[in-house]
């Protein structure tokens, strides 16, 4: 399509346009359902919007499960409005008026991308497209050959088209691209020959080797970071993140403004020497306990899905059986009422499944609830014990201070706590309260995470069953309508006397 569109009426992506496009692509049977119920955009996997004079990408957020999108041969000037299309694998934006590569950050599953014949002058903003295998950016305004080094980050990139860009006129072009993007199989629609690859390596190996060392170091750091993140995600699924160390203990004292003052009291230093190791030991015990319970939960989830699948399979088989029994009957126009009877019979199979599923889910919730027992009670008991000892030391120190028997000089802010029993006790209690709040918050987070996880598992299963039943009812209605049409088309001979 021409880049000049003074005489073209720009179009927008709205529901009317999308509805029209989808209706053009659907079959006759599907068309009947669509005319009756409309499209569910969430079910659409592929969408073709080529040659529609589209100026701006918009209103695609409803297509959250889209995998293939064609927007080629339009008059689009900016890549935008694609953020929600996270399942997109194939995207064609060729033959438009795009000047900047942008708006692709969330498309992490993208494998095939075409930006052919646009106005792009720089390769950028594609770092997250790590699954990219095919990329066409020919016939643009790329002028700097060194910019192709950017493509080294795409380890799966095998097909690259740069033909028609000014940088292709550089006499180094072929060997430079092949040496810096070593995984390429096809460049500009041509197979990269082994002889070309060998020549490229010989010519640029001294430039490539330092780059490879830097990449290897960066990769090692990245893998280490990813391994730690993966481990943390696993700990989160077990609800024990940051319990395999001193994180919780450190957070308790980080928010305790009185702790530093009370640490100056005689005898508290010895108390604080032992407390961290005891507390961390308890946390690590809880951590190991949580991982073990996680394995039990996984087994429980597996059992739940197996049981649910058995119920669904039995239900489906019974539904098929009743439909086959109906199809084997001799239905004529005088027996058309049997259609309604068949629908009622199959619906009777579907409906009882809801209570069955609900019963399974409730039993599942009861089983999982046992995991959320007194998860951090030992930490709380240990803190209470520490508090009692600290209170004893504080009162003893107060009594010695009042009798002028202290043999140490205390900071002024600590001496202010030793004016009377109420003041020192309030300070110790405030310190204790702050630390208990940290423990309580950690326990609350664990219970909340368990609750949300539990609901996500059960609600997803229940919603899947609702969707399955809804789709089954649609199929039955379509089946009945087709049979009704056949009955209506039958010409019954008039009775002769």
Short mmCIF file of C-alpha atoms in Angstrom, two decimals:
data_model
loop_
_atom_site.label_atom_id
_atom_site.label_comp_id
_atom_site.label_asym_id
_atom_site.label_seq_id
_atom_site.Cartn_x
_atom_site.Cartn_y
_atom_site.Cartn_z
CA UNK A 1 0.00 0.00 0.00
CA UNK A 2 1.24 3.48 -0.77
CA UNK A 3 2.59 5.56 2.07
CA UNK A 4 0.69 8.51 0.67
CA UNK A 5 -2.87 8.57 1.95
CA UNK A 6 -4.12 12.06 1.37
CA UNK A 7 -7.00 10.60 -0.62
CA UNK A 8 -7.58 7.65 1.73
CA UNK A 9 -10.12 7.74 4.50
CA UNK A 10 -8.28 6.50 7.63
CA UNK A 11 -9.99 3.66 9.46
CA UNK A 12 -10.08 2.73 13.13
CA UNK A 13 -10.23 -0.67 14.78
CA UNK A 14 -13.63 -0.80 16.43
CA UNK A 15 -16.12 -3.55 17.30
CA UNK A 16 -17.95 -3.07 14.02
CA UNK A 17 -14.81 -3.62 11.94
CA UNK A 18 -13.70 -6.62 13.99
CA UNK A 19 -17.18 -8.16 13.87
CA UNK A 20 -17.21 -7.80 10.09
CA UNK A 21 -13.77 -9.40 9.71
CA UNK A 22 -14.62 -12.34 11.94
CA UNK A 23 -17.94 -12.99 10.20
CA UNK A 24 -16.11 -13.12 6.87
CA UNK A 25 -13.85 -15.87 8.17
CA UNK A 26 -16.28 -18.12 10.08
CA UNK A 27 -18.03 -21.21 8.70
CA UNK A 28 -21.77 -21.53 8.19
CA UNK A 29 -22.39 -23.56 11.38
CA UNK A 30 -20.32 -21.21 13.48
CA UNK A 31 -22.08 -18.31 11.82
CA UNK A 32 -25.39 -19.53 13.19
CA UNK A 33 -24.05 -19.48 16.74
CA UNK A 34 -22.46 -16.07 16.19
CA UNK A 35 -25.65 -14.53 14.89
CA UNK A 36 -27.47 -15.85 17.93
CA UNK A 37 -24.92 -15.15 20.67
CA UNK A 38 -22.23 -12.91 19.18
CA UNK A 39 -18.47 -13.42 19.25
CA UNK A 40 -16.48 -14.08 22.39
CA UNK A 41 -13.28 -12.22 21.51
CA UNK A 42 -11.37 -14.18 24.14
CA UNK A 43 -11.78 -17.31 22.02
CA UNK A 44 -10.29 -15.75 18.87
CA UNK A 45 -6.79 -17.05 18.09
CA UNK A 46 -6.13 -15.39 14.72
CA UNK A 47 -7.15 -11.97 13.40
CA UNK A 48 -6.55 -10.61 9.91
CA UNK A 49 -6.81 -6.83 9.52
CA UNK A 50 -4.81 -6.37 6.32
CA UNK A 51 -5.74 -3.75 3.69
CA UNK A 52 -8.19 -1.92 5.99
CA UNK A 53 -6.68 1.61 5.85
CA UNK A 54 -6.04 1.41 9.60
CA UNK A 55 -4.22 4.48 10.94
CA UNK A 56 -4.03 3.61 14.64
CA UNK A 57 -3.86 0.30 16.52
CA UNK A 58 -6.52 0.30 19.23
CA UNK A 59 -9.33 -1.69 20.89
CA UNK A 60 -7.55 -5.06 20.71
CA UNK A 61 -7.39 -5.60 24.47
CA UNK A 62 -10.34 -8.03 24.36
CA UNK A 63 -8.35 -10.49 22.21
CA UNK A 64 -6.25 -11.64 25.13
CA UNK A 65 -5.65 -15.14 23.70
CA UNK A 66 -4.70 -14.02 20.20
CA UNK A 67 -1.67 -15.83 18.72
CA UNK A 68 -1.58 -14.45 15.18
CA UNK A 69 -2.25 -10.85 14.11
CA UNK A 70 -2.02 -9.40 10.60
CA UNK A 71 -1.94 -5.61 10.32
CA UNK A 72 0.03 -5.38 7.10
CA UNK A 73 -0.75 -3.00 4.23
CA UNK A 74 -2.34 -0.27 6.30
CA UNK A 75 -1.28 3.30 7.14
CA UNK A 76 -0.21 2.67 10.76
CA UNK A 77 2.31 5.22 12.08
CA UNK A 78 2.98 3.90 15.59
CA UNK A 79 3.22 0.48 17.26
CA UNK A 80 0.82 0.70 20.20
CA UNK A 81 -2.19 -0.95 21.79
CA UNK A 82 -0.65 -4.44 21.79
CA UNK A 83 0.22 -4.68 25.50
CA UNK A 84 -2.52 -7.18 26.38
CA UNK A 85 -1.74 -9.59 23.52
CA UNK A 86 0.79 -11.53 25.59
CA UNK A 87 0.17 -14.82 23.75
CA UNK A 88 1.01 -13.40 20.34
CA UNK A 89 3.41 -15.62 18.36
CA UNK A 90 3.08 -14.12 14.87
CA UNK A 91 2.82 -10.40 14.08
CA UNK A 92 2.83 -8.74 10.67
CA UNK A 93 3.18 -4.94 10.53
CA UNK A 94 4.72 -4.77 7.09
CA UNK A 95 3.86 -2.06 4.54
CA UNK A 96 2.94 0.68 6.99
CA UNK A 97 4.37 4.07 8.01
CA UNK A 98 6.07 3.06 11.28
CA UNK A 99 9.17 5.07 12.23
CA UNK A 100 10.11 3.66 15.67
CA UNK A 101 10.21 0.12 17.05
CA UNK A 102 8.27 0.32 20.31
CA UNK A 103 5.28 -1.14 22.16
CA UNK A 104 6.46 -4.76 21.94
CA UNK A 105 7.80 -5.29 25.46
CA UNK A 106 4.99 -7.58 26.66
CA UNK A 107 5.01 -9.81 23.57
CA UNK A 108 7.54 -12.21 25.06
CA UNK A 109 6.22 -15.23 23.12
CA UNK A 110 6.65 -13.59 19.73
CA UNK A 111 8.49 -15.84 17.24
CA UNK A 112 7.76 -14.28 13.87
CA UNK A 113 7.81 -10.49 13.38
CA UNK A 114 7.62 -8.52 10.14
CA UNK A 115 8.28 -4.79 9.95
CA UNK A 116 9.11 -4.90 6.27
CA UNK A 117 8.64 -1.71 4.23
CA UNK A 118 8.28 0.95 6.90
CA UNK A 119 10.35 4.02 7.87
CA UNK A 120 12.43 2.60 10.72
CA UNK A 121 15.98 3.95 11.13
CA UNK A 122 17.10 2.22 14.36
CA UNK A 123 16.92 -1.28 15.82
CA UNK A 124 15.78 -0.87 19.42
CA UNK A 125 13.25 -1.74 22.15
CA UNK A 126 13.17 -5.46 21.39
CA UNK A 127 15.09 -6.87 24.36
CA UNK A 128 12.20 -8.94 25.71
CA UNK A 129 11.58 -10.79 22.43
CA UNK A 130 13.86 -13.66 23.36
CA UNK A 131 11.80 -16.26 21.46
CA UNK A 132 12.18 -14.45 18.13
CA UNK A 133 13.03 -16.83 15.29
CA UNK A 134 12.07 -14.92 12.14
CA UNK A 135 12.50 -11.16 11.73
CA UNK A 136 11.94 -9.14 8.58
CA UNK A 137 12.90 -5.48 8.61
CA UNK A 138 13.88 -5.08 4.98
CA UNK A 139 13.12 -1.95 2.97
CA UNK A 140 13.45 0.51 5.87
CA UNK A 141 15.94 3.29 6.65
CA UNK A 142 18.65 1.36 8.52
CA UNK A 143 22.01 2.95 7.71
CA UNK A 144 24.50 1.79 10.38
CA UNK A 145 25.91 -1.69 9.79
CA UNK A 146 27.22 -1.94 13.36
CA UNK A 147 23.63 -1.84 14.63
CA UNK A 148 23.13 -5.48 13.58
CA UNK A 149 25.15 -6.49 16.66
CA UNK A 150 21.83 -5.92 18.49
CA UNK A 151 20.56 -9.17 16.98
CA UNK A 152 23.10 -11.24 18.94
CA UNK A 153 20.72 -11.22 21.91
CA UNK A 154 18.20 -13.31 19.98
CA UNK A 155 19.62 -16.81 20.44
CA UNK A 156 16.79 -18.45 18.46
CA UNK A 157 16.94 -16.07 15.48
CA UNK A 158 17.47 -18.14 12.32
CA UNK A 159 15.89 -16.04 9.57
CA UNK A 160 16.68 -12.35 9.09
CA UNK A 161 15.76 -10.04 6.24
CA UNK A 162 17.51 -6.67 5.94
CA UNK A 163 17.36 -6.34 2.15
CA UNK A 164 16.52 -2.90 0.83
CA UNK A 165 18.14 -0.93 3.67
CA UNK A 166 21.04 1.50 3.00
CA UNK A 167 23.35 -0.55 5.25
CA UNK A 168 23.20 -3.38 2.68
CA UNK A 169 25.32 -1.25 0.33
CA UNK A 170 28.33 -1.57 2.66
CA UNK A 171 30.84 -3.96 1.10
CA UNK A 172 31.29 -5.64 4.52
CA UNK A 173 27.56 -6.37 4.82
CA UNK A 174 27.29 -10.12 4.21
CA UNK A 175 30.33 -11.27 6.20
CA UNK A 176 29.72 -8.77 8.99
CA UNK A 177 26.12 -9.88 9.59
CA UNK A 178 26.98 -13.59 9.39
CA UNK A 179 29.89 -13.22 11.84
CA UNK A 180 27.99 -11.17 14.41
CA UNK A 181 24.74 -13.15 14.16
CA UNK A 182 26.18 -16.69 14.05
CA UNK A 183 22.92 -18.65 14.38
CA UNK A 184 21.46 -17.36 11.12
CA UNK A 185 20.32 -19.99 8.64
CA UNK A 186 18.75 -17.59 6.15
CA UNK A 187 19.78 -14.00 5.41
CA UNK A 188 17.77 -11.93 2.96
CA UNK A 189 15.86 -15.01 1.77
CA UNK A 190 19.08 -16.88 0.96
CA UNK A 191 20.66 -19.84 2.72
CA UNK A 192 23.87 -18.93 4.57
CA UNK A 193 26.47 -21.28 3.14
CA UNK A 194 29.13 -22.93 5.27
CA UNK A 195 31.85 -21.34 3.14
CA UNK A 196 30.40 -17.90 3.85
CA UNK A 197 30.25 -18.66 7.56
CA UNK A 198 33.87 -19.83 7.62
CA UNK A 199 35.06 -16.75 5.77
CA UNK A 200 33.14 -14.49 8.17
CA UNK A 201 34.69 -16.18 11.21
CA UNK A 202 38.22 -15.77 9.83
CA UNK A 203 37.72 -12.11 9.02
CA UNK A 204 36.07 -11.01 12.27
CA UNK A 205 37.22 -13.52 14.90
CA UNK A 206 39.42 -10.99 16.72
CA UNK A 207 36.44 -8.66 17.05
CA UNK A 208 34.07 -11.43 18.08
CA UNK A 209 36.17 -13.16 20.76
CA UNK A 210 36.19 -10.25 23.29
CA UNK A 211 32.47 -9.82 22.70
CA UNK A 212 31.87 -13.52 23.35
CA UNK A 213 33.80 -13.32 26.64
CA UNK A 214 31.69 -10.37 27.78
CA UNK A 215 28.53 -12.20 26.79
CA UNK A 216 29.62 -15.33 28.64
CA UNK A 217 30.20 -13.35 31.85
CA UNK A 218 26.86 -11.57 31.47
CA UNK A 219 25.14 -14.90 30.80
CA UNK A 220 26.67 -16.47 33.90
CA UNK A 221 25.44 -13.57 36.03
CA UNK A 222 22.01 -13.77 34.44
CA UNK A 223 21.75 -17.52 35.00
CA UNK A 224 22.76 -17.08 38.63
CA UNK A 225 20.13 -14.38 39.08
CA UNK A 226 17.50 -16.50 37.34
CA UNK A 227 18.38 -19.53 39.47
CA UNK A 228 17.93 -17.48 42.64
CA UNK A 229 14.67 -16.05 41.32
CA UNK A 230 13.44 -19.53 40.40
CA UNK A 231 14.32 -20.77 43.87
CA UNK A 232 12.50 -17.81 45.42
CA UNK A 233 9.40 -18.49 43.28
CA UNK A 234 9.42 -22.10 44.46
CA UNK A 235 9.67 -20.94 48.07
CA UNK A 236 6.74 -18.60 47.44
CA UNK A 237 4.61 -21.48 46.18
CA UNK A 238 5.41 -23.21 49.47
CA UNK A 239 4.66 -19.96 51.39
CA UNK A 240 8.10 -20.00 53.06
CA UNK A 241 9.96 -17.30 51.15
CA UNK A 242 12.76 -15.63 53.16
CA UNK A 243 12.38 -18.09 56.04
CA UNK A 244 15.66 -19.88 55.24
CA UNK A 245 17.82 -17.24 56.90
CA UNK A 246 17.76 -14.18 59.12
CA UNK A 247 15.44 -12.06 56.96
CA UNK A 248 12.49 -12.17 59.36
CA UNK A 249 14.68 -11.58 62.41
CA UNK A 250 16.44 -8.65 60.75
CA UNK A 251 13.12 -7.11 59.71
CA UNK A 252 11.85 -7.35 63.29
CA UNK A 253 14.71 -5.30 64.70
CA UNK A 254 14.93 -2.95 61.71
CA UNK A 255 11.53 -1.50 62.68
CA UNK A 256 12.22 -1.54 66.44
CA UNK A 257 13.34 1.95 67.46
CA UNK A 258 13.79 1.00 71.15
CA UNK A 259 15.95 -2.06 70.52
CA UNK A 260 19.22 -0.15 70.12
CA UNK A 261 18.69 1.69 73.41
CA UNK A 262 17.78 -1.45 75.36
CA UNK A 263 20.81 -3.25 73.89
CA UNK A 264 23.02 -0.95 75.99
CA UNK A 265 21.67 -2.36 79.28
CA UNK A 266 24.07 -4.67 81.13
CA UNK A 267 23.35 -8.32 80.28
CA UNK A 268 21.32 -7.62 77.14
CA UNK A 269 24.35 -8.15 74.92
CA UNK A 270 24.65 -11.77 76.09
CA UNK A 271 20.91 -12.24 75.51
CA UNK A 272 21.21 -10.90 71.97
CA UNK A 273 24.13 -13.20 71.23
CA UNK A 274 21.96 -16.28 71.55
CA UNK A 275 18.59 -14.95 70.34
CA UNK A 276 19.38 -14.60 66.58
CA UNK A 277 20.70 -18.14 66.22
CA UNK A 278 17.69 -19.59 68.10
CA UNK A 279 15.24 -17.55 66.04
CA UNK A 280 16.88 -18.36 62.70
CA UNK A 281 16.97 -22.04 63.66
CA UNK A 282 13.22 -21.97 64.25
CA UNK A 283 12.66 -20.16 60.93
CA UNK A 284 14.70 -22.77 59.10
CA UNK A 285 12.71 -25.52 60.76
CA UNK A 286 9.54 -23.81 59.60
CA UNK A 287 11.07 -23.44 56.17
CA UNK A 288 11.77 -27.17 55.88
CA UNK A 289 8.34 -27.95 57.29
CA UNK A 290 6.75 -25.68 54.68
CA UNK A 291 8.59 -27.36 51.81
CA UNK A 292 7.42 -30.76 53.04
CA UNK A 293 3.83 -29.54 53.33
CA UNK A 294 4.13 -28.12 49.83
CA UNK A 295 4.82 -31.63 48.52
CA UNK A 296 1.74 -32.85 50.38
CA UNK A 297 -0.33 -30.06 48.84
CA UNK A 298 0.90 -30.92 45.37
CA UNK A 299 -0.19 -34.52 45.95
CA UNK A 300 -3.55 -33.25 47.17
CA UNK A 301 -3.99 -31.08 44.07
CA UNK A 302 -3.08 -34.00 41.83
CA UNK A 303 -5.64 -36.20 43.60
CA UNK A 304 -8.24 -33.45 43.28
CA UNK A 305 -7.76 -33.13 39.52
CA UNK A 306 -7.78 -36.90 39.02
CA UNK A 307 -11.05 -37.21 40.91
CA UNK A 308 -12.56 -34.26 39.05
CA UNK A 309 -11.47 -35.69 35.71
CA UNK A 310 -13.11 -39.03 36.55
CA UNK A 311 -16.41 -37.29 37.26
CA UNK A 312 -16.22 -35.20 34.07
CA UNK A 313 -15.32 -38.21 31.92
CA UNK A 314 -18.20 -40.27 33.29
CA UNK A 315 -20.55 -37.34 32.71
CA UNK A 316 -19.41 -36.86 29.11
CA UNK A 317 -19.80 -40.54 28.34
CA UNK A 318 -23.35 -40.54 29.68
CA UNK A 319 -24.19 -37.46 27.57
CA UNK A 320 -22.83 -39.11 24.41
CA UNK A 321 -24.75 -42.27 25.19
CA UNK A 322 -28.04 -40.40 25.40
CA UNK A 323 -27.40 -38.51 22.16
CA UNK A 324 -26.56 -41.76 20.33
CA UNK A 325 -29.73 -43.36 21.67
CA UNK A 326 -31.69 -40.41 20.32
CA UNK A 327 -29.96 -40.51 16.90
CA UNK A 328 -30.82 -44.21 16.56
CA UNK A 329 -34.51 -43.45 16.91
CA UNK A 330 -36.69 -42.95 13.82
CA UNK A 331 -37.57 -39.27 14.08
CA UNK A 332 -40.12 -37.77 11.73
CA UNK A 333 -42.10 -34.52 11.74
CA UNK A 334 -44.80 -36.01 13.92
CA UNK A 335 -42.15 -36.83 16.50
CA UNK A 336 -40.39 -33.48 16.49
CA UNK A 337 -41.27 -32.97 20.11
CA UNK A 338 -38.63 -35.61 20.87
CA UNK A 339 -36.02 -32.93 20.13
CA UNK A 340 -37.05 -31.06 23.23
CA UNK A 341 -37.09 -34.34 25.14
CA UNK A 342 -33.53 -35.12 24.02
CA UNK A 343 -32.34 -31.68 25.11
CA UNK A 344 -33.93 -32.21 28.51
CA UNK A 345 -32.28 -35.64 28.85
CA UNK A 346 -28.77 -34.39 28.05
CA UNK A 347 -29.25 -31.30 30.23
CA UNK A 348 -30.23 -33.63 33.08
CA UNK A 349 -26.80 -35.23 32.71
CA UNK A 350 -25.02 -31.85 32.78
CA UNK A 351 -26.91 -30.17 35.62
CA UNK A 352 -26.17 -32.71 38.41
CA UNK A 353 -22.48 -32.25 37.73
CA UNK A 354 -22.47 -28.78 39.33
CA UNK A 355 -23.29 -30.12 42.84
CA UNK A 356 -20.74 -32.92 42.30
CA UNK A 357 -18.01 -30.47 41.37
CA UNK A 358 -18.95 -28.17 44.22
CA UNK A 359 -18.78 -31.09 46.65
CA UNK A 360 -15.32 -32.03 45.37
CA UNK A 361 -14.13 -28.44 45.73
CA UNK A 362 -15.46 -28.11 49.27
CA UNK A 363 -13.74 -31.34 50.30
CA UNK A 364 -10.56 -30.09 48.68
CA UNK A 365 -10.74 -26.81 50.62
CA UNK A 366 -11.16 -28.69 53.89
CA UNK A 367 -8.12 -30.85 53.19
CA UNK A 368 -5.91 -27.91 52.24
CA UNK A 369 -7.06 -25.84 55.23
CA UNK A 370 -5.10 -28.17 57.51
CA UNK A 371 -1.86 -26.78 56.03
CA UNK A 372 -2.52 -23.33 57.52
CA UNK A 373 -2.16 -24.50 61.14
CA UNK A 374 0.02 -22.58 63.64
CA UNK A 375 2.76 -21.89 61.10
CA UNK A 376 4.88 -19.36 63.02
CA UNK A 377 3.76 -20.07 66.56
CA UNK A 378 7.26 -21.15 67.55
CA UNK A 379 8.65 -17.77 66.48
CA UNK A 380 6.08 -16.01 68.59
CA UNK A 381 6.86 -18.18 71.62
CA UNK A 382 10.57 -17.51 71.19
CA UNK A 383 9.97 -13.76 71.02
CA UNK A 384 7.82 -13.93 74.16
CA UNK A 385 10.62 -15.75 75.96
CA UNK A 386 13.13 -13.10 74.82
CA UNK A 387 10.76 -10.38 76.00
CA UNK A 388 10.47 -11.90 79.47
CA UNK A 389 14.25 -12.12 79.84
CA UNK A 390 14.70 -8.57 78.53
CA UNK A 391 12.09 -7.29 80.96
CA UNK A 392 13.86 -8.99 83.89
CA UNK A 393 17.18 -7.44 82.89
CA UNK A 394 15.59 -4.00 82.45
CA UNK A 395 13.90 -4.00 85.87
CA UNK A 396 17.08 -5.27 87.53
CA UNK A 397 19.06 -2.50 85.84
CA UNK A 398 16.46 0.06 86.97
CA UNK A 399 16.72 -1.07 90.60
CA UNK A 400 20.52 -0.84 90.51
CA UNK A 401 20.31 2.59 88.89
CA UNK A 402 17.98 3.90 91.57
CA UNK A 403 20.41 2.62 94.22
CA UNK A 404 23.41 4.08 92.34
CA UNK A 405 24.89 0.57 92.05
CA UNK A 406 25.45 0.57 88.27
CA UNK A 407 29.13 0.14 87.42
CA UNK A 408 28.74 1.21 83.75
CA UNK A 409 28.10 4.56 82.10
CA UNK A 410 25.00 4.52 79.93
CA UNK A 411 24.16 6.89 77.06
CA UNK A 412 21.88 9.79 77.93
CA UNK A 413 18.94 8.45 75.91
CA UNK A 414 19.18 5.13 77.78
CA UNK A 415 19.38 6.85 81.17
CA UNK A 416 16.07 8.56 80.33
CA UNK A 417 14.44 5.13 80.32
CA UNK A 418 15.63 4.42 83.86
CA UNK A 419 13.70 7.17 85.63
CA UNK A 420 10.97 4.82 86.91
CA UNK A 421 9.47 1.37 86.37
CA UNK A 422 6.63 2.55 84.14
CA UNK A 423 8.99 4.20 81.66
CA UNK A 424 11.32 1.22 81.27
CA UNK A 425 8.47 -1.29 81.13
CA UNK A 426 6.69 0.78 78.46
CA UNK A 427 9.87 0.89 76.38
CA UNK A 428 10.40 -2.88 76.65
CA UNK A 429 6.73 -3.55 75.85
CA UNK A 430 6.84 -1.19 72.86
CA UNK A 431 9.93 -2.98 71.56
CA UNK A 432 8.23 -6.33 72.06
CA UNK A 433 5.05 -5.11 70.34
CA UNK A 434 6.96 -3.96 67.25
CA UNK A 435 8.65 -7.33 66.86
CA UNK A 436 5.39 -9.21 67.38
CA UNK A 437 3.81 -7.11 64.65
CA UNK A 438 6.49 -8.28 62.23
CA UNK A 439 5.79 -11.90 63.17
CA UNK A 440 2.03 -11.39 62.96
CA UNK A 441 2.37 -9.76 59.56
CA UNK A 442 4.46 -12.67 58.29
CA UNK A 443 1.87 -15.12 59.55
CA UNK A 444 -0.93 -13.07 58.00
CA UNK A 445 0.90 -13.03 54.66
CA UNK A 446 1.29 -16.80 54.75
CA UNK A 447 -2.38 -17.41 55.55
CA UNK A 448 -3.48 -14.88 52.93
CA UNK A 449 -1.29 -16.49 50.26
CA UNK A 450 -2.65 -19.93 51.14
CA UNK A 451 -6.21 -18.60 50.93
CA UNK A 452 -5.68 -16.95 47.53
CA UNK A 453 -3.87 -19.99 46.14
CA UNK A 454 -6.59 -22.30 47.40
CA UNK A 455 -9.30 -20.15 45.82
CA UNK A 456 -7.42 -19.84 42.52
CA UNK A 457 -7.20 -23.63 42.21
CA UNK A 458 -10.82 -24.32 43.08
CA UNK A 459 -12.35 -21.34 41.28
CA UNK A 460 -10.43 -22.11 38.09
CA UNK A 461 -11.67 -25.70 38.14
CA UNK A 462 -15.23 -24.58 38.79
CA UNK A 463 -15.10 -21.92 36.06
CA UNK A 464 -13.71 -24.48 33.61
CA UNK A 465 -16.71 -26.69 34.36
CA UNK A 466 -19.12 -23.78 33.82
CA UNK A 467 -17.48 -23.01 30.47
CA UNK A 468 -17.55 -26.68 29.49
CA UNK A 469 -21.26 -26.95 30.24
CA UNK A 470 -22.03 -23.72 28.43
CA UNK A 471 -20.19 -24.94 25.33
CA UNK A 472 -21.92 -28.31 25.55
CA UNK A 473 -25.33 -26.66 25.68
CA UNK A 474 -24.41 -24.58 22.62
CA UNK A 475 -23.49 -27.76 20.75
CA UNK A 476 -26.77 -29.40 21.71
CA UNK A 477 -28.78 -26.38 20.59
CA UNK A 478 -26.95 -26.33 17.25
CA UNK A 479 -27.52 -30.07 16.86
CA UNK A 480 -31.24 -29.65 17.53
CA UNK A 481 -31.49 -26.73 15.11
CA UNK A 482 -29.85 -28.77 12.35
CA UNK A 483 -32.21 -31.67 12.98
CA UNK A 484 -35.16 -29.30 13.00
CA UNK A 485 -34.08 -27.87 9.65
CA UNK A 486 -33.86 -31.37 8.21
CA UNK A 487 -37.33 -32.18 9.51
CA UNK A 488 -38.75 -28.97 8.11
CA UNK A 489 -37.26 -29.72 4.70
CA UNK A 490 -38.89 -33.15 4.49
CA UNK A 491 -41.94 -33.12 2.27
CA UNK A 492 -44.57 -35.45 3.70
CA UNK A 493 -46.82 -36.93 0.98
CA UNK A 494 -50.46 -36.06 1.37
CA UNK A 495 -52.61 -38.97 2.43
CA UNK A 496 -54.70 -40.47 -0.39
CA UNK A 497 -58.19 -41.71 0.24
#
